């Protein structure tokens, strides 16, 4: 009788855990913003519009390759946090925001928003002395064609 009582009590106590399904990732949306998209004070300024026109937004697959989870995977907050850190570590990505929405009883949708940084550098350098003069022009880009 004692054994039956312990069995019934353990079923009552552990029943919610036995029925609880794992939460899985149903959808991952990647929203990529251009360099000056979030700066409303720059709206209408020719220079910022021109900069956005010449800048190639980082490709979605470049962001996705930093994710430590995929569609259908069991949701793990630590994997999401590390994925966000991985994306922020990219030298051509500025702000990274994420939003988690419950999609069903056992699924979630994740939205990740990234904002590109301006990574093109142009310059002119000159050196001179003793009758020798040198003029250099240089350019550098960290995110060629949005591929990182």
mmCIF file of C-alpha atoms in Angstrom:
data_model
loop_
_atom_site.group_PDB
_atom_site.id
_atom_site.type_symbol
_atom_site.label_atom_id
_atom_site.label_comp_id
_atom_site.label_asym_id
_atom_site.label_seq_id
_atom_site.Cartn_x
_atom_site.Cartn_y
_atom_site.Cartn_z
ATOM 1 C CA UNK A 1 0.000 0.000 0.000
ATOM 2 C CA UNK A 2 2.857 2.323 0.854
ATOM 3 C CA UNK A 3 4.439 1.649 -2.541
ATOM 4 C CA UNK A 4 1.220 2.533 -4.378
ATOM 5 C CA UNK A 5 0.941 5.768 -2.378
ATOM 6 C CA UNK A 6 4.523 6.768 -3.296
ATOM 7 C CA UNK A 7 3.838 5.916 -6.952
ATOM 8 C CA UNK A 8 0.686 8.080 -7.041
ATOM 9 C CA UNK A 9 2.395 11.008 -5.291
ATOM 10 C CA UNK A 10 5.357 10.849 -7.685
ATOM 11 C CA UNK A 11 2.979 10.846 -10.685
ATOM 12 C CA UNK A 12 1.234 13.928 -9.335
ATOM 13 C CA UNK A 13 4.509 15.747 -8.654
ATOM 14 C CA UNK A 14 6.324 14.845 -11.888
ATOM 15 C CA UNK A 15 3.312 14.771 -14.222
ATOM 16 C CA UNK A 16 3.759 18.367 -15.555
ATOM 17 C CA UNK A 17 7.399 17.632 -16.413
ATOM 18 C CA UNK A 18 6.538 14.420 -18.240
ATOM 19 C CA UNK A 19 3.997 16.167 -20.484
ATOM 20 C CA UNK A 20 6.008 19.318 -21.163
ATOM 21 C CA UNK A 21 7.382 19.221 -24.696
ATOM 22 C CA UNK A 22 10.595 20.916 -25.692
ATOM 23 C CA UNK A 23 10.307 24.297 -27.358
ATOM 24 C CA UNK A 24 11.639 24.281 -30.889
ATOM 25 C CA UNK A 25 12.553 27.047 -33.329
ATOM 26 C CA UNK A 26 9.782 27.346 -35.916
ATOM 27 C CA UNK A 27 11.016 30.396 -37.838
ATOM 28 C CA UNK A 28 14.104 32.643 -37.978
ATOM 29 C CA UNK A 29 13.677 36.065 -39.604
ATOM 30 C CA UNK A 30 16.786 38.082 -40.386
ATOM 31 C CA UNK A 31 16.184 41.810 -40.932
ATOM 32 C CA UNK A 32 19.203 43.665 -42.277
ATOM 33 C CA UNK A 33 19.314 47.437 -42.080
ATOM 34 C CA UNK A 34 21.535 49.707 -44.114
ATOM 35 C CA UNK A 35 24.152 51.934 -42.509
ATOM 36 C CA UNK A 36 21.990 55.014 -41.967
ATOM 37 C CA UNK A 37 18.511 53.404 -41.742
ATOM 38 C CA UNK A 38 18.020 53.916 -37.999
ATOM 39 C CA UNK A 39 19.191 57.512 -37.864
ATOM 40 C CA UNK A 40 16.011 59.474 -38.539
ATOM 41 C CA UNK A 41 17.789 62.787 -38.039
ATOM 42 C CA UNK A 42 19.693 62.045 -41.251
ATOM 43 C CA UNK A 43 16.566 61.424 -43.363
ATOM 44 C CA UNK A 44 16.573 63.613 -46.405
ATOM 45 C CA UNK A 45 20.292 64.416 -46.185
ATOM 46 C CA UNK A 46 21.929 63.841 -49.571
ATOM 47 C CA UNK A 47 25.206 62.502 -48.141
ATOM 48 C CA UNK A 48 23.517 59.776 -46.071
ATOM 49 C CA UNK A 49 21.195 58.735 -48.915
ATOM 50 C CA UNK A 50 24.223 58.558 -51.214
ATOM 51 C CA UNK A 51 26.127 56.484 -48.655
ATOM 52 C CA UNK A 52 23.246 54.004 -48.374
ATOM 53 C CA UNK A 53 23.022 53.813 -52.158
ATOM 54 C CA UNK A 54 26.694 52.827 -52.524
ATOM 55 C CA UNK A 55 26.810 50.518 -49.512
ATOM 56 C CA UNK A 56 26.012 46.841 -50.125
ATOM 57 C CA UNK A 57 24.008 45.422 -47.215
ATOM 58 C CA UNK A 58 25.480 42.316 -45.598
ATOM 59 C CA UNK A 59 24.000 39.171 -47.145
ATOM 60 C CA UNK A 60 21.562 37.125 -45.070
ATOM 61 C CA UNK A 61 23.639 33.934 -45.303
ATOM 62 C CA UNK A 62 26.588 35.767 -43.694
ATOM 63 C CA UNK A 63 24.403 36.425 -40.629
ATOM 64 C CA UNK A 64 22.894 32.908 -40.655
ATOM 65 C CA UNK A 65 26.312 31.234 -40.648
ATOM 66 C CA UNK A 66 26.946 32.760 -37.204
ATOM 67 C CA UNK A 67 23.819 31.151 -35.705
ATOM 68 C CA UNK A 68 24.346 28.110 -33.505
ATOM 69 C CA UNK A 69 20.813 26.837 -34.146
ATOM 70 C CA UNK A 70 18.510 26.273 -37.085
ATOM 71 C CA UNK A 71 14.891 25.674 -37.953
ATOM 72 C CA UNK A 72 13.406 22.765 -36.050
ATOM 73 C CA UNK A 73 16.159 22.756 -33.414
ATOM 74 C CA UNK A 74 15.345 22.692 -29.746
ATOM 75 C CA UNK A 75 15.521 26.252 -28.378
ATOM 76 C CA UNK A 76 18.484 26.958 -26.110
ATOM 77 C CA UNK A 77 18.856 30.508 -24.738
ATOM 78 C CA UNK A 78 22.616 30.067 -24.343
ATOM 79 C CA UNK A 79 22.961 29.244 -28.061
ATOM 80 C CA UNK A 80 20.952 32.356 -28.932
ATOM 81 C CA UNK A 81 23.081 34.545 -26.654
ATOM 82 C CA UNK A 82 26.321 33.168 -28.127
ATOM 83 C CA UNK A 83 24.969 33.599 -31.668
ATOM 84 C CA UNK A 84 24.208 37.264 -30.946
ATOM 85 C CA UNK A 85 27.741 37.697 -29.577
ATOM 86 C CA UNK A 86 29.145 36.053 -32.745
ATOM 87 C CA UNK A 87 27.202 38.463 -34.967
ATOM 88 C CA UNK A 88 28.242 41.494 -32.897
ATOM 89 C CA UNK A 89 31.887 40.436 -33.234
ATOM 90 C CA UNK A 90 31.746 40.885 -37.012
ATOM 91 C CA UNK A 91 33.619 44.128 -37.854
ATOM 92 C CA UNK A 92 30.967 45.279 -40.341
ATOM 93 C CA UNK A 93 27.910 44.841 -38.070
ATOM 94 C CA UNK A 94 26.887 47.491 -35.576
ATOM 95 C CA UNK A 95 23.692 47.035 -33.598
ATOM 96 C CA UNK A 96 22.125 43.574 -33.201
ATOM 97 C CA UNK A 97 18.655 43.178 -31.717
ATOM 98 C CA UNK A 98 16.573 40.053 -31.285
ATOM 99 C CA UNK A 99 12.967 39.296 -30.470
ATOM 100 C CA UNK A 100 11.456 35.967 -29.418
ATOM 101 C CA UNK A 101 7.751 35.344 -29.996
ATOM 102 C CA UNK A 102 5.761 32.327 -28.879
ATOM 103 C CA UNK A 103 4.379 30.747 -32.064
ATOM 104 C CA UNK A 104 2.552 27.832 -30.497
ATOM 105 C CA UNK A 105 2.486 25.716 -27.380
ATOM 106 C CA UNK A 106 5.880 24.236 -28.212
ATOM 107 C CA UNK A 107 7.417 26.577 -30.806
ATOM 108 C CA UNK A 108 8.915 30.042 -31.076
ATOM 109 C CA UNK A 109 9.779 32.501 -33.822
ATOM 110 C CA UNK A 110 13.040 34.439 -33.565
ATOM 111 C CA UNK A 111 13.593 37.783 -35.277
ATOM 112 C CA UNK A 112 17.160 39.098 -35.512
ATOM 113 C CA UNK A 113 17.738 42.674 -36.703
ATOM 114 C CA UNK A 114 21.229 43.818 -37.693
ATOM 115 C CA UNK A 115 22.500 47.235 -38.723
ATOM 116 C CA UNK A 116 25.532 47.505 -40.976
ATOM 117 C CA UNK A 117 28.488 49.754 -40.258
ATOM 118 C CA UNK A 118 30.219 51.894 -42.843
ATOM 119 C CA UNK A 119 33.417 49.973 -43.584
ATOM 120 C CA UNK A 120 34.851 51.696 -46.640
ATOM 121 C CA UNK A 121 37.922 53.783 -45.984
ATOM 122 C CA UNK A 122 39.537 56.097 -48.532
ATOM 123 C CA UNK A 123 42.619 58.138 -47.908
ATOM 124 C CA UNK A 124 45.498 60.132 -49.264
ATOM 125 C CA UNK A 125 48.901 60.110 -47.675
ATOM 126 C CA UNK A 126 52.012 62.092 -48.467
ATOM 127 C CA UNK A 127 55.597 61.894 -47.315
ATOM 128 C CA UNK A 128 58.501 64.011 -48.228
ATOM 129 C CA UNK A 129 61.911 65.198 -47.363
ATOM 130 C CA UNK A 130 65.333 65.704 -48.902
ATOM 131 C CA UNK A 131 63.930 66.227 -52.361
ATOM 132 C CA UNK A 132 61.936 62.965 -52.368
ATOM 133 C CA UNK A 133 58.199 63.172 -52.199
ATOM 134 C CA UNK A 134 55.708 60.359 -52.195
ATOM 135 C CA UNK A 135 51.948 60.607 -52.623
ATOM 136 C CA UNK A 136 49.780 57.547 -51.890
ATOM 137 C CA UNK A 137 46.092 56.918 -52.362
ATOM 138 C CA UNK A 138 44.487 53.959 -50.606
ATOM 139 C CA UNK A 139 41.140 52.301 -50.075
ATOM 140 C CA UNK A 140 40.018 49.535 -47.732
ATOM 141 C CA UNK A 141 36.727 47.640 -47.454
ATOM 142 C CA UNK A 142 35.838 45.051 -44.766
ATOM 143 C CA UNK A 143 32.530 43.900 -46.277
ATOM 144 C CA UNK A 144 33.096 43.496 -50.023
ATOM 145 C CA UNK A 145 29.782 42.922 -51.830
ATOM 146 C CA UNK A 146 28.100 42.217 -48.479
ATOM 147 C CA UNK A 147 29.949 38.914 -48.078
ATOM 148 C CA UNK A 148 31.996 39.817 -45.045
#
